[in-house]
Amino acid sequence: SKRNTLMAITTYAELQTSITGWLNRDDLASVVPDFITLAESSINRDLRHYKMVQRSNATLDSRYVQVPDDWLETIRFSITSGTSYRIEPASIDDLIQYRQDSNDQSGRPRLYANVGEEIEVWPTPDTEYQMQLMYYAKTPSLSATNSYNWLLQDAPDVYLYGALLQSAPYLQDDARTQIWASLYTSAIQSLQKASDSTRFAGSGLRMRVTSY
């Protein structure tokens, strides 16, 4: 059999070999990298793993701040200079309304909204503030010069089934689309569940006692 076992998928090259083995097609070498790239796009949309969490520190001195190149989703946006506090999320419409109601007066930022590849804050900063952005980052893409990442090491099945799913439209193999989709979804859900269990371990609800 040409099929590789999952235990053998530890590098970008081994992943490509495994994909061609599962498809039983040695003539797909030129397009298999595309299947992997498309799978990575889907994975970045579908997965929010604790290993994707990153922090970025910068100076906030204007209404807008650029998000990092690998940004996927904001988790927490905070001011860290002086008295640290969290800037709360709001809708773009809310920011517009607050800006109108305050005659666009500057001040200490209190609210933010994601606007494309930027974050807009309100009020516009009246001075320089040190900020920290905690966010979900894209998983580093596999390539000839980046042969592995944490996801391939932890969950090669996610990569394999994700790439096989992307191969089905190219090969016009409708019969396998549902199979690959089911295996990919199951792998994503299993990895997400493991991540959630790790993140929330020991964070059970506690009774709050109030003295009067």
Short mmCIF file of C-alpha atoms in Angstrom, two decimals:
data_model
loop_
_atom_site.label_atom_id
_atom_site.label_comp_id
_atom_site.label_asym_id
_atom_site.label_seq_id
_atom_site.Cartn_x
_atom_site.Cartn_y
_atom_site.Cartn_z
CA SER A 1 0.00 0.00 0.00
CA LYS A 2 1.18 3.55 -0.77
CA ARG A 3 -0.56 5.03 2.24
CA ASN A 4 1.59 6.43 5.02
CA THR A 5 0.64 6.11 8.65
CA LEU A 6 -0.17 9.28 10.56
CA MET A 7 2.84 8.67 12.79
CA ALA A 8 5.09 9.27 9.78
CA ILE A 9 3.69 12.77 9.07
CA THR A 10 6.13 15.07 10.84
CA THR A 11 7.34 17.35 8.03
CA TYR A 12 5.96 19.25 5.04
CA ALA A 13 7.57 16.74 2.67
CA GLU A 14 6.10 13.77 4.54
CA LEU A 15 2.67 15.41 4.52
CA GLN A 16 2.84 15.80 0.72
CA THR A 17 3.91 12.18 0.33
CA SER A 18 1.07 11.00 2.55
CA ILE A 19 -1.52 13.02 0.61
CA THR A 20 -0.44 11.53 -2.72
CA GLY A 21 -0.47 8.09 -1.09
CA TRP A 22 -4.01 8.47 0.25
CA LEU A 23 -5.16 9.72 -3.15
CA ASN A 24 -3.13 7.00 -4.89
CA ARG A 25 -1.97 9.62 -7.38
CA ASP A 26 1.71 10.17 -8.05
CA ASP A 27 0.95 12.80 -10.73
CA LEU A 28 -0.32 15.45 -8.27
CA ALA A 29 3.02 16.67 -6.92
CA SER A 30 2.58 20.12 -8.47
CA VAL A 31 -0.86 20.75 -6.93
CA VAL A 32 -0.56 19.08 -3.53
CA PRO A 33 1.05 22.25 -2.05
CA ASP A 34 -2.09 24.13 -3.15
CA PHE A 35 -4.26 21.61 -1.29
CA ILE A 36 -2.19 22.23 1.85
CA THR A 37 -2.37 26.02 1.48
CA LEU A 38 -6.15 25.87 1.04
CA ALA A 39 -6.41 23.57 4.06
CA GLU A 40 -4.43 26.07 6.14
CA SER A 41 -6.92 28.80 5.20
CA SER A 42 -9.80 26.62 6.37
CA ILE A 43 -7.99 25.64 9.58
CA ASN A 44 -7.34 29.29 10.45
CA ARG A 45 -11.07 29.96 10.12
CA ASP A 46 -12.21 26.85 11.99
CA LEU A 47 -9.73 26.47 14.88
CA ARG A 48 -9.08 28.62 17.94
CA HIS A 49 -6.39 26.72 19.85
CA TYR A 50 -4.55 28.04 22.87
CA LYS A 51 -1.27 27.61 20.98
CA MET A 52 -2.52 30.23 18.51
CA VAL A 53 -2.62 32.93 21.22
CA GLN A 54 -0.05 35.71 20.83
CA ARG A 55 0.65 39.09 22.46
CA SER A 56 1.75 42.28 20.74
CA ASN A 57 2.97 45.43 22.52
CA ALA A 58 2.95 48.84 20.87
CA THR A 59 2.41 52.56 21.39
CA LEU A 60 -1.13 53.82 20.91
CA ASP A 61 -1.12 57.49 19.89
CA SER A 62 -3.82 57.79 17.22
CA ARG A 63 -7.38 56.80 16.43
CA TYR A 64 -6.25 53.72 14.52
CA VAL A 65 -3.63 51.04 15.18
CA GLN A 66 -2.55 48.35 12.72
CA VAL A 67 -3.10 44.73 13.74
CA PRO A 68 -0.15 42.28 13.40
CA ASP A 69 0.29 40.54 10.05
CA ASP A 70 -0.68 37.16 11.55
CA TRP A 71 -3.80 38.50 13.34
CA LEU A 72 -6.99 36.44 13.11
CA GLU A 73 -9.16 37.56 16.02
CA THR A 74 -8.81 39.89 19.00
CA ILE A 75 -9.05 38.34 22.46
CA ARG A 76 -8.16 41.28 24.70
CA PHE A 77 -7.02 44.85 24.10
CA SER A 78 -5.47 46.66 27.07
CA ILE A 79 -3.70 49.83 28.13
CA THR A 80 -0.58 48.86 30.10
CA SER A 81 0.92 52.26 30.93
CA GLY A 82 0.00 53.95 34.20
CA THR A 83 -3.03 52.25 35.68
CA SER A 84 -3.57 49.21 33.48
CA TYR A 85 -7.08 48.53 32.26
CA ARG A 86 -8.93 46.70 29.55
CA ILE A 87 -10.38 48.56 26.56
CA GLU A 88 -13.85 47.14 25.95
CA PRO A 89 -15.08 45.97 22.54
CA ALA A 90 -17.87 47.83 20.77
CA SER A 91 -19.46 47.98 17.35
CA ILE A 92 -18.29 50.43 14.70
CA ASP A 93 -21.72 52.10 14.85
CA ASP A 94 -21.31 52.59 18.60
CA LEU A 95 -17.94 54.28 18.10
CA ILE A 96 -19.42 56.60 15.49
CA GLN A 97 -22.23 57.54 17.87
CA TYR A 98 -19.91 58.11 20.84
CA ARG A 99 -17.63 60.21 18.67
CA GLN A 100 -20.54 62.38 17.53
CA ASP A 101 -21.97 62.75 21.03
CA SER A 102 -18.58 63.84 22.44
CA ASN A 103 -17.77 66.16 19.53
CA ASP A 104 -14.81 63.86 18.86
CA GLN A 105 -12.96 65.01 21.94
CA SER A 106 -9.74 63.15 22.68
CA GLY A 107 -9.08 61.33 25.92
CA ARG A 108 -8.08 58.04 27.45
CA PRO A 109 -9.24 55.21 25.10
CA ARG A 110 -12.15 53.23 26.52
CA LEU A 111 -13.68 51.33 23.58
CA TYR A 112 -12.39 49.65 20.43
CA ALA A 113 -13.69 48.03 17.27
CA ASN A 114 -11.94 45.97 14.61
CA VAL A 115 -12.05 47.76 11.26
CA GLY A 116 -10.50 45.67 8.52
CA GLU A 117 -6.83 45.25 9.38
CA GLU A 118 -6.92 48.07 11.92
CA ILE A 119 -8.32 48.66 15.39
CA GLU A 120 -10.21 51.90 15.96
CA VAL A 121 -10.38 53.30 19.49
CA TRP A 122 -12.59 55.86 21.21
CA PRO A 123 -11.84 58.45 22.40
CA THR A 124 -8.89 59.30 20.16
CA PRO A 125 -5.80 59.16 22.45
CA ASP A 126 -4.88 62.50 24.00
CA THR A 127 -1.30 61.33 24.53
CA GLU A 128 0.85 58.24 24.00
CA TYR A 129 -0.32 55.06 25.74
CA GLN A 130 1.41 51.72 25.93
CA MET A 131 -0.94 48.98 24.76
CA GLN A 132 -1.02 45.21 24.59
CA LEU A 133 -3.06 43.20 22.12
CA MET A 134 -3.79 39.55 22.91
CA TYR A 135 -5.03 37.77 19.82
CA TYR A 136 -5.40 34.52 17.91
CA ALA A 137 -2.64 34.30 15.30
CA LYS A 138 -2.52 32.41 12.05
CA THR A 139 -0.60 29.16 12.28
CA PRO A 140 2.74 29.58 10.45
CA SER A 141 2.31 28.14 6.97
CA LEU A 142 4.23 25.08 5.89
CA SER A 143 6.65 25.47 3.01
CA ALA A 144 9.94 24.20 1.64
CA THR A 145 11.71 26.50 4.12
CA ASN A 146 9.31 25.91 7.03
CA SER A 147 8.98 22.14 7.20
CA TYR A 148 6.93 21.87 10.40
CA ASN A 149 4.88 23.84 12.91
CA TRP A 150 3.05 23.12 16.17
CA LEU A 151 -0.13 22.03 14.37
CA LEU A 152 1.60 19.42 12.22
CA GLN A 153 3.35 18.09 15.31
CA ASP A 154 0.19 17.98 17.46
CA ALA A 155 -2.47 17.09 14.89
CA PRO A 156 -1.20 15.74 11.55
CA ASP A 157 -4.70 14.35 10.93
CA VAL A 158 -6.09 17.90 10.75
CA TYR A 159 -3.60 18.76 8.02
CA LEU A 160 -4.07 15.48 6.16
CA TYR A 161 -7.87 15.44 6.10
CA GLY A 162 -8.00 19.19 5.45
CA ALA A 163 -5.80 18.79 2.37
CA LEU A 164 -7.70 15.73 1.17
CA LEU A 165 -10.94 17.68 1.47
CA GLN A 166 -9.47 20.43 -0.70
CA SER A 167 -8.39 17.85 -3.28
CA ALA A 168 -11.92 16.59 -3.93
CA PRO A 169 -13.16 19.54 -6.06
CA TYR A 170 -9.92 19.52 -8.08
CA LEU A 171 -10.26 15.80 -8.75
CA GLN A 172 -14.03 16.11 -9.24
CA ASP A 173 -14.37 13.35 -6.67
CA ASP A 174 -17.77 14.18 -5.18
CA ALA A 175 -18.07 10.74 -3.58
CA ARG A 176 -15.12 11.41 -1.29
CA THR A 177 -16.02 14.98 -0.38
CA GLN A 178 -18.36 13.91 2.40
CA ILE A 179 -15.85 11.38 3.76
CA TRP A 180 -12.99 13.88 3.89
CA ALA A 181 -15.29 16.58 5.31
CA SER A 182 -16.45 14.27 8.10
CA LEU A 183 -12.90 13.23 9.01
CA TYR A 184 -11.66 16.84 8.89
CA THR A 185 -14.52 18.12 11.05
CA SER A 186 -13.99 15.34 13.58
CA ALA A 187 -10.25 16.09 13.77
CA ILE A 188 -10.87 19.84 14.25
CA GLN A 189 -13.48 19.24 16.93
CA SER A 190 -11.23 16.82 18.79
CA LEU A 191 -8.32 19.27 18.75
CA GLN A 192 -10.57 22.16 19.80
CA LYS A 193 -11.99 20.10 22.67
CA ALA A 194 -8.49 19.23 23.89
CA SER A 195 -7.50 22.89 23.73
CA ASP A 196 -10.60 24.01 25.63
CA SER A 197 -10.00 21.38 28.30
CA THR A 198 -6.45 22.65 28.79
CA ARG A 199 -7.45 26.32 28.86
CA PHE A 200 -10.27 25.91 31.35
CA ALA A 201 -8.76 23.19 33.54
CA GLY A 202 -9.20 24.11 37.20
CA SER A 203 -11.48 27.05 36.41
CA GLY A 204 -14.65 25.52 37.83
CA LEU A 205 -17.37 27.75 39.20
CA ARG A 206 -16.93 28.90 42.77
CA MET A 207 -19.59 30.19 45.13
CA ARG A 208 -19.14 33.85 45.92
CA VAL A 209 -19.74 34.69 49.59
CA THR A 210 -20.73 38.24 50.44
CA SER A 211 -20.59 39.65 53.97
CA TYR A 212 -23.23 42.12 55.14
#
